[in-house]
Coordinates of C-alpha atoms in Angstrom, one line a residue:
Chain H
M1 CA 0.0 0.1 0.0
S2 CA 1.5 3.3 -1.0
P3 CA 1.7 6.2 1.5
G4 CA -0.5 8.3 -0.7
F5 CA -3.1 5.7 -0.8
R6 CA -3.0 5.3 3.0
A7 CA -3.4 9.0 3.5
R8 CA -6.4 8.9 1.2
A9 CA -7.9 6.0 3.1
L10 CA -7.4 7.9 6.3
F11 CA -9.0 11.0 4.7
L12 CA -12.0 9.2 3.7
K13 CA -12.4 7.1 6.8
H14 CA -12.3 9.8 9.4
E15 CA -14.6 12.7 9.4
W16 CA -12.5 14.9 11.6
V17 CA -9.7 14.7 9.1
R18 CA -11.9 16.0 6.4
G19 CA -13.2 18.7 8.7
Y20 CA -9.8 19.8 9.6
T21 CA -8.5 19.7 6.0
L22 CA -11.4 22.0 5.1
M23 CA -10.6 24.3 7.9
T24 CA -6.9 24.6 7.3
P25 CA -6.8 27.7 5.2
T26 CA -9.0 29.6 7.7
L27 CA -6.9 28.3 10.6
L28 CA -3.6 29.2 8.9
C29 CA -4.9 32.6 8.2
M30 CA -6.0 33.3 11.7
I31 CA -2.7 32.0 13.1
C32 CA -0.7 34.2 10.7
L33 CA -2.7 37.2 11.3
M34 CA -3.5 36.9 15.0
C35 CA -1.3 34.4 16.9
L36 CA 2.1 35.5 15.3
P37 CA 1.5 39.2 15.7
L38 CA 0.5 38.7 19.3
F39 CA 3.5 36.6 20.0
M40 CA 5.7 39.2 18.3
L41 CA 4.1 42.0 20.5
F42 CA 4.8 39.9 23.5
S43 CA 8.5 39.5 22.5
Y44 CA 8.8 43.2 21.7
S45 CA 7.7 44.0 25.2
F46 CA 11.0 42.5 26.5
W47 CA 13.2 44.5 24.2
T48 CA 14.3 48.2 24.3
Q49 CA 14.6 51.1 21.9
N50 CA 17.4 53.5 21.4
Y51 CA 16.0 56.2 19.0
L52 CA 15.5 54.2 15.9
D53 CA 17.3 51.0 16.8
I54 CA 15.7 48.1 18.6
D55 CA 18.0 46.4 21.2
K56 CA 16.9 42.8 21.2
T57 CA 18.5 41.6 24.4
F58 CA 15.9 40.3 26.9
T59 CA 15.1 42.6 29.7
L60 CA 12.3 43.3 32.0
A61 CA 13.0 47.1 32.1
N62 CA 9.6 48.0 30.4
Y63 CA 7.7 46.1 33.0
E64 CA 9.8 47.7 35.8
A65 CA 9.0 51.1 34.4
F66 CA 5.3 50.3 34.4
F67 CA 5.4 49.4 38.2
Q68 CA 7.7 52.2 39.1
K69 CA 5.9 55.1 37.4
P70 CA 2.7 55.5 39.4
I71 CA 1.1 57.3 36.4
Y72 CA 0.8 54.1 34.3
I73 CA -0.8 52.2 37.2
A74 CA -3.1 55.0 38.0
L75 CA -4.2 55.3 34.4
M76 CA -4.6 51.6 33.9
M77 CA -6.9 51.6 36.9
K78 CA -8.7 54.5 35.8
S79 CA -9.4 53.0 32.3
I80 CA -10.7 49.8 33.9
R81 CA -12.8 51.6 36.4
M82 CA -14.3 53.9 33.5
S83 CA -14.9 50.7 31.3
L84 CA -16.7 48.9 34.1
F85 CA -18.8 51.9 35.0
C86 CA -19.7 52.4 31.3
T87 CA -20.4 48.6 30.9
F88 CA -22.8 48.8 33.9
I89 CA -24.6 51.9 32.6
T90 CA -24.9 50.4 29.1
L91 CA -26.3 47.2 30.5
L92 CA -28.7 49.1 32.8
L93 CA -30.1 51.0 29.9
A94 CA -30.1 48.1 27.5
Y95 CA -31.8 45.5 29.6
P96 CA -35.3 47.1 29.8
M97 CA -35.1 47.7 26.0
A98 CA -34.2 44.0 25.4
Y99 CA -36.9 43.0 27.7
F100 CA -39.4 45.1 26.0
I101 CA -38.7 43.6 22.5
A102 CA -38.6 40.0 23.8
F103 CA -41.7 40.1 25.9
K104 CA -43.9 43.1 25.0
V105 CA -43.5 43.3 21.2
T106 CA -45.8 40.8 19.5
K107 CA -45.7 41.9 15.9
N108 CA -42.7 43.4 13.9
K109 CA -39.9 42.2 16.2
L110 CA -37.6 42.4 13.2
V111 CA -38.5 46.1 12.6
W112 CA -37.4 46.8 16.3
L113 CA -34.2 44.9 16.0
I114 CA -33.4 46.7 12.7
L115 CA -34.2 50.0 14.3
I116 CA -31.7 49.3 17.1
T117 CA -28.9 48.2 14.8
V118 CA -29.2 51.1 12.3
P119 CA -27.5 53.8 14.4
F120 CA -24.8 51.2 15.1
W121 CA -23.9 50.8 11.5
T122 CA -23.1 54.5 10.9
S123 CA -19.3 54.9 11.1
Y124 CA -18.1 54.5 14.7
L125 CA -16.0 57.8 14.3
L126 CA -18.9 59.9 13.4
R127 CA -21.2 58.4 16.1
V128 CA -18.5 59.4 18.5
F129 CA -18.0 62.7 16.9
A130 CA -21.7 63.5 17.1
W131 CA -21.5 63.6 20.8
K132 CA -18.7 66.2 20.5
V133 CA -21.1 68.2 18.2
I134 CA -23.7 67.9 20.9
L135 CA -21.8 68.6 24.0
G136 CA -19.2 71.0 22.7
F137 CA -18.5 74.6 23.9
N138 CA -20.4 75.9 20.8
G139 CA -22.3 72.7 20.4
V140 CA -25.9 71.8 20.0
I141 CA -26.9 71.9 23.6
N142 CA -25.1 75.1 24.4
S143 CA -26.2 77.0 21.3
G144 CA -29.7 75.7 21.8
L145 CA -30.1 76.8 25.3
I146 CA -28.5 80.3 24.5
S147 CA -30.8 80.8 21.6
M148 CA -33.8 79.9 23.8
G149 CA -32.6 82.4 26.3
I150 CA -32.1 79.8 29.1
I151 CA -28.5 80.4 29.7
D152 CA -26.1 83.3 28.8
E153 CA -22.7 81.6 29.0
P154 CA -22.0 78.2 27.3
L155 CA -21.8 75.4 30.0
Q156 CA -18.2 74.2 30.2
F157 CA -18.7 70.9 32.1
L158 CA -20.4 69.0 29.3
L159 CA -17.4 68.0 27.2
Y160 CA -13.9 66.9 27.9
N161 CA -14.4 64.7 31.1
P162 CA -14.9 61.1 32.0
T163 CA -18.7 61.5 32.2
A164 CA -18.7 62.5 28.4
V165 CA -16.6 59.4 27.7
V166 CA -19.0 57.1 29.6
L167 CA -22.0 58.6 27.9
T168 CA -20.5 58.4 24.4
L169 CA -19.4 54.9 25.0
A170 CA -22.8 53.8 26.3
H171 CA -24.3 55.2 23.2
A172 CA -21.7 53.7 20.8
W173 CA -21.9 50.2 22.2
A174 CA -25.6 50.0 22.9
A175 CA -26.4 47.3 20.2
F176 CA -23.7 45.0 21.5
A177 CA -25.5 45.0 24.9
I178 CA -29.2 44.8 23.7
L179 CA -28.8 41.9 21.2
P180 CA -27.2 39.1 23.5
I181 CA -29.6 40.1 26.2
Y182 CA -32.5 39.9 23.8
V183 CA -31.4 36.5 22.5
S184 CA -31.3 35.0 26.0
L185 CA -34.6 36.6 27.0
E186 CA -36.3 35.3 23.9
K187 CA -35.1 31.8 24.6
I188 CA -36.7 31.5 28.0
D189 CA -39.6 29.0 28.0
R190 CA -42.7 31.1 28.6
S191 CA -44.4 28.2 30.4
L192 CA -42.0 28.6 33.2
L193 CA -43.4 32.1 33.8
E194 CA -47.1 31.0 33.6
A195 CA -46.2 28.2 36.1
A196 CA -44.7 30.8 38.5
T197 CA -47.9 32.9 38.2
D198 CA -50.1 30.0 38.7
L199 CA -48.0 29.1 41.9
G200 CA -48.7 32.6 43.2
D201 CA -45.6 34.6 42.4
T202 CA -46.0 38.4 42.1
P203 CA -44.6 39.9 38.8
T204 CA -41.5 41.2 40.7
E205 CA -40.8 37.8 42.3
R206 CA -41.4 36.1 39.0
F207 CA -38.8 38.5 37.4
W208 CA -36.1 37.9 40.1
R209 CA -36.7 34.2 40.4
I210 CA -37.1 33.2 36.8
T211 CA -36.5 35.9 34.1
W212 CA -33.3 37.4 35.6
P213 CA -31.4 34.1 36.4
L214 CA -32.3 32.7 33.0
S215 CA -31.1 35.9 31.2
L216 CA -27.8 36.1 33.0
P217 CA -25.8 34.2 30.2
G218 CA -26.9 37.0 27.8
V219 CA -26.1 39.7 30.4
I220 CA -22.6 38.3 30.9
A221 CA -22.0 38.1 27.1
A222 CA -23.2 41.6 26.7
G223 CA -21.0 42.8 29.6
L224 CA -17.9 41.2 28.0
L225 CA -18.8 42.5 24.6
V226 CA -18.9 46.1 25.9
F227 CA -16.2 45.9 28.5
I228 CA -13.4 44.4 26.4
P229 CA -13.3 46.8 23.5
T230 CA -14.1 49.8 25.6
V231 CA -11.0 49.4 27.8
G232 CA -8.7 49.8 24.8
D233 CA -10.7 52.4 23.1
Y234 CA -8.6 55.2 21.7
V235 CA -11.1 57.4 19.6
T236 CA -13.6 58.3 22.3
P237 CA -11.3 59.5 24.9
R238 CA -9.4 61.4 22.3
L239 CA -12.4 63.2 20.9
V240 CA -14.6 63.8 24.0
G241 CA -12.3 62.9 27.0
G242 CA -10.1 65.9 27.3
T243 CA -7.1 65.6 29.6
T244 CA -8.9 64.0 32.5
G245 CA -10.8 61.5 30.2
I246 CA -7.7 59.9 28.7
M247 CA -7.5 56.1 28.9
I248 CA -4.8 53.5 28.5
G249 CA -5.4 53.2 24.8
N250 CA -4.2 56.8 24.3
I251 CA -1.0 56.2 26.1
I252 CA -0.3 53.0 24.2
Q253 CA -1.0 54.8 21.0
S254 CA 1.4 57.7 21.9
Q255 CA 4.2 55.2 22.6
F256 CA 3.8 54.1 19.0
G257 CA 3.4 57.6 17.7
K258 CA 4.9 60.7 19.4
A259 CA 6.8 59.0 22.1
N260 CA 8.2 56.4 19.7
N261 CA 9.0 53.9 22.3
W262 CA 7.5 50.7 20.7
P263 CA 8.9 48.2 23.4
M264 CA 7.1 50.3 26.2
G265 CA 4.0 50.4 24.1
A266 CA 4.2 46.6 23.7
A267 CA 4.6 46.1 27.4
L268 CA 1.6 48.3 28.1
S269 CA -0.5 46.4 25.6
V270 CA 0.6 43.0 27.2
I271 CA -0.3 44.2 30.7
S272 CA -3.6 45.5 29.6
M273 CA -4.4 42.3 27.8
M274 CA -3.4 40.1 30.9
L275 CA -5.5 42.5 33.1
I276 CA -8.5 42.2 30.9
A277 CA -8.1 38.4 30.6
L278 CA -7.8 38.1 34.5
L279 CA -10.9 40.2 35.1
V280 CA -12.9 38.3 32.5
V281 CA -11.8 34.9 33.9
T282 CA -12.6 36.0 37.5
F283 CA -15.9 37.3 36.3
I284 CA -16.9 34.2 34.6
V285 CA -15.9 31.9 37.2
S286 CA -17.5 33.8 40.0
T287 CA -20.8 34.0 38.1
T288 CA -21.0 30.4 37.2
R289 CA -20.2 29.5 40.7
A290 CA -22.9 31.8 42.0
R291 CA -25.4 30.3 39.5
A292 CA -24.3 26.8 40.5
K293 CA -24.9 27.5 44.2
S294 CA -28.3 29.1 43.6
S295 CA -29.7 26.2 41.5
Chain P
M1 CA -42.3 50.1 29.2
F2 CA -43.3 51.4 25.6
L3 CA -42.4 54.9 26.6
Y4 CA -38.9 53.8 27.9
A5 CA -38.3 52.1 24.6
V6 CA -39.2 55.3 22.7
W7 CA -36.9 57.3 24.8
Y8 CA -34.0 54.8 24.4
L9 CA -34.5 54.8 20.7
A10 CA -34.4 58.7 20.8
F11 CA -31.1 58.4 22.6
L12 CA -29.7 56.2 20.1
Y13 CA -30.9 58.2 17.2
I14 CA -30.7 61.9 18.0
P15 CA -26.9 62.2 18.0
V16 CA -26.7 60.4 14.8
L17 CA -29.5 62.4 13.1
F18 CA -27.6 65.6 13.9
L19 CA -25.2 64.9 11.1
P20 CA -27.7 65.0 8.2
L21 CA -29.5 67.9 9.9
F22 CA -26.4 70.1 10.1
S23 CA -25.1 68.9 6.6
F24 CA -27.9 71.1 5.0
N25 CA -27.3 74.1 7.3
D26 CA -25.9 77.1 5.7
S27 CA -23.1 77.9 8.2
I28 CA -19.8 76.4 9.0
Y29 CA -20.6 76.4 12.7
V30 CA -22.6 73.5 14.0
T31 CA -24.8 75.7 16.2
F32 CA -28.5 76.5 16.8
P33 CA -30.5 78.3 15.5
L34 CA -30.3 76.8 12.0
K35 CA -29.5 79.1 9.1
G36 CA -30.6 78.6 5.5
F37 CA -30.9 75.3 3.6
T38 CA -27.9 74.6 1.3
L39 CA -26.6 71.7 -0.7
A40 CA -23.1 73.5 -0.9
W41 CA -21.4 71.0 1.4
Y42 CA -22.5 68.1 -0.7
G43 CA -21.0 69.9 -3.7
D44 CA -17.8 70.5 -1.8
M45 CA -17.7 66.9 -1.0
M46 CA -18.1 65.8 -4.7
D47 CA -15.2 68.1 -5.8
N48 CA -12.8 66.9 -3.3
P49 CA -10.1 64.6 -4.9
A50 CA -8.5 63.5 -1.7
L51 CA -11.9 62.4 -0.4
L52 CA -12.8 60.5 -3.6
R53 CA -9.5 58.9 -3.6
A54 CA -10.0 57.7 0.0
L55 CA -13.6 56.5 -0.9
E56 CA -12.0 54.5 -3.8
N57 CA -9.5 52.9 -1.5
S58 CA -12.2 52.1 1.0
V59 CA -14.2 50.3 -1.6
K60 CA -11.1 48.5 -2.9
V61 CA -10.1 47.2 0.5
G62 CA -13.8 46.5 1.4
L63 CA -14.5 44.3 -1.6
T64 CA -11.4 42.3 -1.3
V65 CA -11.9 41.8 2.4
A66 CA -15.5 40.9 1.9
L67 CA -14.7 38.2 -0.7
L68 CA -11.7 36.9 1.1
S69 CA -13.3 36.6 4.6
T70 CA -16.5 35.2 3.2
F71 CA -14.4 32.5 1.4
L72 CA -12.5 31.6 4.6
G73 CA -15.6 31.9 6.7
L74 CA -17.4 29.5 4.3
F75 CA -14.7 26.7 4.6
A76 CA -14.8 27.0 8.3
A77 CA -18.6 27.1 8.6
K78 CA -18.9 24.1 6.4
A79 CA -16.3 22.1 8.4
M80 CA -18.0 23.3 11.7
T81 CA -21.6 22.3 10.6
R82 CA -21.0 19.2 8.7
Y83 CA -18.3 17.2 10.1
Y84 CA -17.8 15.5 13.4
M85 CA -14.6 17.1 14.9
P86 CA -13.2 16.9 18.3
G87 CA -12.2 20.2 19.7
K88 CA -15.0 22.1 17.8
G89 CA -15.8 24.5 20.8
P90 CA -12.1 25.7 21.3
L91 CA -11.7 26.0 17.6
T92 CA -14.8 28.2 17.4
S93 CA -13.6 30.4 20.3
F94 CA -10.2 30.6 18.5
I95 CA -11.8 32.0 15.3
M96 CA -14.0 34.3 17.5
L97 CA -11.0 35.7 19.4
P98 CA -10.4 38.9 17.2
L99 CA -13.9 40.0 18.4
V100 CA -12.8 40.1 21.9
V101 CA -9.3 41.4 21.8
P102 CA -9.3 45.2 21.9
G103 CA -8.8 46.6 18.4
I104 CA -5.8 48.7 19.5
I105 CA -3.9 45.7 20.5
L106 CA -4.6 43.8 17.3
G107 CA -3.6 47.0 15.4
I108 CA -0.3 47.4 17.1
A109 CA 0.5 43.7 17.0
L110 CA 0.0 43.7 13.3
L111 CA 2.1 46.9 13.1
V112 CA 4.9 45.3 15.1
I113 CA 5.0 42.2 12.8
T114 CA 4.8 44.2 9.5
N115 CA 7.7 46.3 10.8
L116 CA 9.8 43.2 11.7
L117 CA 9.2 41.6 8.3
G118 CA 9.9 44.9 6.6
L119 CA 6.6 45.1 4.8
P120 CA 5.7 48.6 3.8
L121 CA 2.4 49.9 5.3
S122 CA -0.3 50.1 2.6
L123 CA -3.8 49.2 1.6
F124 CA -2.6 45.6 1.6
T125 CA -1.8 45.7 5.4
I126 CA -5.2 47.3 6.1
G127 CA -6.9 44.6 4.1
L128 CA -5.1 41.9 6.1
A129 CA -6.1 43.4 9.3
H130 CA -9.8 43.7 8.2
T131 CA -9.8 40.1 7.1
L132 CA -8.8 39.1 10.6
I133 CA -12.0 40.7 12.0
G134 CA -14.1 39.9 8.9
V135 CA -13.6 36.1 9.2
P136 CA -15.4 35.6 12.6
F137 CA -18.4 37.6 11.4
A138 CA -18.5 35.7 8.1
M139 CA -18.3 32.4 9.9
L140 CA -21.1 33.3 12.3
V141 CA -23.5 34.3 9.6
L142 CA -22.6 31.3 7.3
M143 CA -22.9 28.9 10.1
S144 CA -26.4 29.9 11.0
R145 CA -27.3 29.7 7.3
L146 CA -25.8 26.2 6.9
E147 CA -27.6 25.0 10.0
G148 CA -30.7 26.3 8.7
F149 CA -31.2 23.9 5.8
D150 CA -31.5 20.1 5.6
K151 CA -28.3 18.1 5.6
S152 CA -30.0 15.3 3.9
L153 CA -30.0 17.2 0.6
E154 CA -26.3 17.0 0.5
E155 CA -26.4 13.3 1.5
A156 CA -28.8 12.5 -1.2
S157 CA -26.6 14.2 -3.8
L158 CA -23.7 12.0 -2.5
D159 CA -25.7 8.9 -2.6
L160 CA -26.7 9.6 -6.1
G161 CA -23.1 9.5 -7.1
E162 CA -22.1 13.1 -7.2
G163 CA -18.5 13.8 -6.1
A164 CA -17.9 16.0 -3.0
F165 CA -17.0 19.1 -5.1
Q166 CA -20.0 18.6 -7.5
T167 CA -22.2 18.4 -4.4
F168 CA -20.9 21.6 -3.0
W169 CA -21.2 23.4 -6.3
R170 CA -24.7 22.2 -7.3
V171 CA -26.3 21.6 -3.7
T172 CA -24.6 23.5 -0.9
L173 CA -23.7 26.7 -2.7
P174 CA -27.2 27.5 -4.2
L175 CA -28.7 26.8 -0.8
A176 CA -26.2 28.9 1.0
W177 CA -26.2 31.9 -1.2
P178 CA -28.3 34.1 0.9
G179 CA -26.0 33.6 3.8
I180 CA -23.0 34.2 1.4
L181 CA -24.5 37.5 0.1
A182 CA -25.2 38.6 3.6
S183 CA -21.7 37.7 4.8
V184 CA -20.3 39.7 1.9
L185 CA -22.4 42.8 2.5
L186 CA -21.7 42.6 6.3
T187 CA -17.8 42.1 6.0
F188 CA -17.8 45.0 3.5
T189 CA -19.6 47.3 5.8
I190 CA -17.3 46.3 8.6
S191 CA -14.1 47.1 6.7
F192 CA -15.6 50.2 5.3
D193 CA -16.3 51.5 8.7
E194 CA -13.3 50.2 10.6
F195 CA -10.9 52.9 12.0
I196 CA -8.6 51.8 14.6
L197 CA -6.8 49.0 12.8
A198 CA -6.6 51.0 9.7
F199 CA -5.2 54.0 11.7
F200 CA -2.2 51.8 12.8
L201 CA -1.6 50.2 9.5
A202 CA -2.2 52.9 7.0
G203 CA 0.7 54.0 4.7
N204 CA 0.4 56.9 2.3
E205 CA -2.8 55.6 0.9
V206 CA -5.7 56.2 3.4
T207 CA -9.3 54.8 3.8
L208 CA -12.4 56.9 4.3
P209 CA -12.5 56.7 8.1
I210 CA -8.9 57.8 8.3
Y211 CA -9.5 60.7 5.9
I212 CA -12.5 61.7 8.1
W213 CA -10.2 61.5 11.2
S214 CA -7.7 63.8 9.6
Q215 CA -10.4 66.4 8.7
L216 CA -11.9 66.5 12.2
R217 CA -9.1 68.8 13.2
F218 CA -10.2 71.6 10.8
P219 CA -13.3 73.4 12.0
N220 CA -13.9 74.7 8.5
R221 CA -14.0 71.3 7.0
L222 CA -16.7 70.2 9.4
P223 CA -19.8 70.7 7.4
M224 CA -18.3 68.8 4.5
V225 CA -17.5 65.9 7.0
L226 CA -21.1 66.1 8.2
S227 CA -22.5 65.6 4.7
L228 CA -20.1 62.8 4.1
G229 CA -21.4 61.3 7.3
A230 CA -24.9 61.7 6.2
C231 CA -24.2 59.9 3.0
I232 CA -22.5 56.9 4.8
L233 CA -25.6 56.7 7.1
V234 CA -28.0 56.4 4.2
F235 CA -25.7 53.9 2.5
S236 CA -25.1 51.8 5.5
F237 CA -28.7 51.7 6.2
F238 CA -29.6 50.3 2.9
I239 CA -26.8 47.7 2.8
V240 CA -27.6 46.4 6.4
T241 CA -31.3 46.3 5.9
F242 CA -30.8 44.4 2.5
A243 CA -28.3 42.0 4.0
E244 CA -30.7 41.3 7.0
V245 CA -33.7 40.7 4.6
V246 CA -31.6 38.5 2.3
R247 CA -30.3 36.5 5.3
R248 CA -33.7 35.9 6.7
R249 CA -35.2 35.0 3.4
G250 CA -35.8 31.2 3.2
V251 CA -34.6 30.5 6.8
G252 CA -37.4 28.7 8.5
P253 CA -39.9 25.9 7.8
Q254 CA -40.7 26.8 4.2
S255 CA -37.1 26.7 3.1
G256 CA -37.3 22.9 2.3
A257 CA -40.5 23.2 0.6
A258 CA -39.4 25.9 -1.7
I259 CA -36.8 23.9 -3.5

């Protein structure tokens, strides 16, 4: 039996060999475009830079710099706090909307779903920028209030602060929160709710004992989908954040731009990624444990 | 409850709708009260060679990315839905990974590797980055489509003596085409709108979002950017609605009977 023939027999006999063969181009592509670059980023964080030359001797200097300069740690913590807060607000606003579509809308659910996704499909940059237009010194709110004679001087506190960043992000990522929550609410077996009512639960009890626990997977997915990208966001803090609203993404970007210290930027990225992963894992483990305990 | 939903929709729409509103306003300042109605900003936009060039680049990159990621997504979706494979779960999460790694980190990781390989930054590097985030979306859309129709149709074709390729070409592809079209439109829109990855990987040739970013610094260019934004809004609305309608067509109980 020739080796070629044997390979062919193996190919026809095992489904998984055929499956993996079919997936090879996609996997190769993902490895080349994701794993290799992330690995190189990781290596870069152990190097140093002298003007334009990269010194490739292994060193922990970048990580030491991170832990020695309080500004980095403070900024990292602030980014995470802002993202967590923003995720919380986004979920809080999105949940009733998802609930409404899943339980109250009987006809034209698709229309409601499309209505929610449309603003999300208009260039991210311009969605963020729209908030600058609204909140700005000469923006829509200020000029509107002045022309109506309610105020004389433009309000300064609207733009360029962490609140503006949180508001803008809650707007920009709304669809990412509503859709997963909606899907998990839609999946809930309605007969469970009827049973609870028959057994004498009030609507509030019914919500907290049945609907809420069963919608948790969607809430968790939504939380992750909003939290992870917002930590690293660069555009929103830059456009509406001002000096007090800058986040870790802006510092990472400046290391690759103005500061021209790529290894430091790489180290900051690696640290952010590790922190995010750590938070996400803790979050998932604690929620699954809490759910296992309650059931 | 209904009232809340309306308020929430207003919160989602009002900021976005300011763009078209002020794009017709006859003043370079985005302030109330509105001045006269004008189409001048749309005229400016059409006469701007740099903008048209960026638009052309975006379309070029978008089309390539759409076709490439749909192609790769189709392979993966077919393998995932049709074959028994150990480790399917971890594999799916692996392909979905670009969706949960912050864009800025993917962007600089790709920047670092292009730099080490000595590749020049160009539309090509932007295209590669966009393919990375396009594949997971394409795979999600195509998997739901491939799961939506009956596997036995493919088995029947194989039983009747067609080869694997013939079966794919004559049975799977026609049945999957709404999913394929939806995936192409979706990945095109994603690439067309994507900014952060492109921002790190752009050379001299820029895409539309990068062009917009560069204009945001100049207050007198603002009205033109607003009219451009309004155009993108209308364009995205049509593409996304069309993609959604196509994707949903034939998914459901009638799909088998329609053939």
